[in-house]
Amino acid sequence: MGRSPPATIWTWVSLLLLLKTCTAAGHWRAQKPKVLGGQECQAHSQPWQTALFQGVQLLCGGVLIDDNWVLTAAHCKTLKYTVRLGDHSLQTNEGTEQEMAVVQSIPHPCYNNNSDDHNHDLMLIRLSDPASLRPEVKPINLTDHCPEVGQTCTISGWGTVTSPQEDFPDTLNCAEVEILPQKLCEDAYPGKVSEDMICAGDSTGADSCQGDSGGPLVCSGVLQGITSWGSNPCGQPQRPGIYTNLCLYLDWIKNTIGSSR
């Protein structure tokens, strides 16, 4: 589902130490621009949801985590795009939308966009101006713990609601999924899953799909993951969706934002 100057200045020593911690695991072709088995969200019930646009084309989802910062998937990075906040219907001007330019796109330094390895699929976007916070536009808190198997979570996005044929909805869609055991995930995608990833799905095939990349996995009211990759076609119960495991990246997120203020 990923490419501007880094928003934080790492010393060479710090960068080398960090890169030594980057491990290679997981080899599955991410599904660019990826809710399947869901339904239309209550309008503005996910006020942290953002949409990344390249011109008039939906590129990916994203998540507002601060008035100036959005989290998305690293594979969503491209040369130029904008971030739309406060949207529900993409075709209708509801008066709640905010369109923001992107000042900096900061993929995690361990992400490798030149391979099929989707570890560290995480990117921070700094907006050109702070978002105007209101009921339709609110940041979400990051998790402070790793996910629990069996936990019910919400995914959302404007991605296709059918697969493999694509049918992109006008309005934001939501679905509930369950955090699945890592062993089940590893069995579904042998050799392609690492601890950097969360596996989530349900028996009916609820799933993220093309167009939902970079969107939120929200568990117990906090942001637990970012939509990263999965099977094609989507929505196969035995091949659940894969999300970046944010509990492992809290220090990087906070340090990057803090050093750019």
Coordinates of C-alpha atoms in Angstrom, one line a residue, residues 103-255:
V103 CA 5.3 20.0 5.1
Q104 CA 7.2 16.8 5.9
S105 CA 6.7 13.1 5.4
I106 CA 8.8 11.0 7.8
P107 CA 8.8 7.2 7.3
H108 CA 10.3 5.1 10.1
P109 CA 14.1 5.0 9.4
C110 CA 14.0 1.2 9.3
Y111 CA 11.3 1.0 6.6
N112 CA 12.6 -0.3 3.3
N113 CA 10.5 0.8 0.4
N114 CA 12.6 -1.1 -2.1
S115 CA 11.6 -4.5 -1.0
D116 CA 8.5 -6.6 -0.3
D117 CA 9.4 -6.5 3.4
H118 CA 6.7 -4.5 5.2
N119 CA 8.3 -4.2 8.6
H120 CA 8.2 -0.8 10.2
D121 CA 5.4 0.3 7.9
L122 CA 4.8 3.6 9.6
M123 CA 5.1 7.3 8.7
L124 CA 4.6 10.6 10.4
I125 CA 3.2 13.5 8.4
R126 CA 3.6 17.1 9.6
L127 CA 0.8 19.3 8.4
S128 CA 1.4 22.8 7.1
D129 CA -0.9 24.3 9.8
P130 CA -2.4 23.0 13.0
A131 CA -5.8 21.4 12.5
S132 CA -8.8 23.4 13.8
L133 CA -10.1 21.0 16.4
R134 CA -13.8 20.5 16.7
P135 CA -16.3 17.6 17.1
E136 CA -15.6 16.4 13.6
V137 CA -11.8 16.8 13.9
K138 CA -10.1 15.4 17.0
P139 CA -6.8 13.6 17.5
I140 CA -6.8 10.1 19.1
N141 CA -4.6 9.0 21.9
L142 CA -1.9 6.4 21.2
T143 CA -2.0 3.1 23.0
D144 CA 0.3 2.7 26.0
H145 CA 0.3 -1.2 25.8
C146 CA 0.5 -4.0 23.3
P147 CA -2.7 -5.6 22.0
E148 CA -4.5 -8.4 23.7
V149 CA -5.7 -11.5 21.8
G150 CA -9.4 -11.5 21.6
Q151 CA -9.8 -7.7 21.9
T152 CA -12.4 -6.2 19.7
C153 CA -11.3 -3.2 17.6
T154 CA -12.7 -0.9 14.9
I155 CA -11.2 -0.3 11.5
S156 CA -12.3 2.4 9.1
G157 CA -11.7 3.8 5.7
W158 CA -12.9 4.7 2.2
G159 CA -11.4 1.6 0.7
T160 CA -13.2 -0.8 -1.6
V161 CA -16.2 -2.7 -0.1
T162 CA -15.8 -5.6 -2.5
S163 CA -12.9 -7.7 -3.6
P164 CA -11.4 -8.7 -6.0
Q165 CA -13.7 -6.4 -8.0
E166 CA -13.3 -2.9 -6.6
D167 CA -16.3 -0.7 -5.5
F168 CA -15.2 2.4 -3.6
P169 CA -17.8 3.9 -1.3
D170 CA -18.5 7.6 -1.1
T171 CA -18.9 7.6 2.7
L172 CA -16.5 6.3 5.5
N173 CA -17.1 2.7 6.3
C174 CA -16.4 0.9 9.6
A175 CA -16.0 -2.7 10.7
E176 CA -15.2 -4.6 13.9
V177 CA -12.3 -7.1 13.9
E178 CA -10.7 -9.1 16.6
I179 CA -7.0 -9.3 17.6
L180 CA -5.9 -12.8 16.6
P181 CA -3.0 -14.9 18.0
Q182 CA 0.3 -14.3 16.4
K183 CA 0.7 -18.0 15.7
L184 CA -2.5 -18.0 13.6
C185 CA -1.1 -15.0 11.7
E186 CA 2.2 -16.7 11.1
D187 CA 0.5 -19.8 9.8
A188 CA -1.6 -17.8 7.4
Y189 CA 1.4 -16.0 6.0
P190 CA 4.4 -18.3 6.5
G191 CA 7.7 -16.4 6.9
K192 CA 6.0 -13.0 6.3
V193 CA 4.9 -11.9 9.8
S194 CA 7.0 -10.3 12.5
E195 CA 6.4 -8.9 16.0
D196 CA 6.1 -5.5 14.4
M197 CA 2.7 -6.6 13.1
I198 CA -0.8 -7.2 14.5
C199 CA -3.1 -9.7 13.0
A200 CA -6.8 -8.9 13.1
G201 CA -10.0 -10.2 11.5
D202 CA -13.2 -12.1 12.1
S203 CA -15.0 -15.2 11.0
T204 CA -17.2 -13.3 8.5
G205 CA -14.2 -11.9 6.7
A206 CA -14.4 -8.3 7.9
D207 CA -11.2 -6.7 6.6
S208 CA -9.4 -3.6 5.4
C209 CA -8.8 -3.6 1.7
Q210 CA -7.5 -1.4 -1.2
G211 CA -7.8 2.3 -0.2
D212 CA -7.7 1.7 3.5
S213 CA -3.9 1.6 3.9
G214 CA -2.6 3.9 6.7
G215 CA -6.0 4.0 8.4
P216 CA -6.7 3.3 12.1
L217 CA -7.0 0.1 14.2
V218 CA -8.8 1.5 17.3
C219 CA -9.1 -0.7 20.4
S220 CA -10.7 0.4 23.6
G221 CA -10.7 4.0 22.4
V222 CA -7.0 4.3 21.6
L223 CA -5.0 3.8 18.4
Q224 CA -3.4 0.4 18.5
G225 CA -2.4 -0.1 14.9
I226 CA -2.1 1.2 11.3
T227 CA -3.5 -0.6 8.3
S228 CA -0.5 -2.1 6.5
W229 CA -1.1 -5.2 4.2
G230 CA -3.0 -8.4 3.7
S231 CA -4.3 -10.9 1.2
N232 CA -5.6 -10.3 -2.3
P233 CA -8.5 -10.7 -2.6
C234 CA -9.3 -9.2 0.8
G235 CA -11.9 -10.5 3.3
Q236 CA -10.7 -14.2 3.5
P237 CA -11.3 -15.3 7.2
Q238 CA -8.3 -17.6 7.1
R239 CA -6.1 -14.8 5.8
P240 CA -6.7 -11.8 8.1
G241 CA -5.5 -8.2 7.7
I242 CA -2.1 -7.1 9.0
Y243 CA -1.5 -3.8 10.9
T244 CA 1.6 -2.1 12.2
N245 CA 2.0 -2.7 15.9
L246 CA 2.2 0.8 17.3
C247 CA 3.1 -0.2 20.9
L248 CA 6.6 -0.9 19.6
Y249 CA 7.0 2.6 18.1
L250 CA 5.8 4.9 20.8
D251 CA 9.3 6.3 21.6
W252 CA 10.1 7.0 17.9
I253 CA 6.7 8.8 17.5
K254 CA 7.1 10.9 20.6
N255 CA 10.7 11.7 19.9

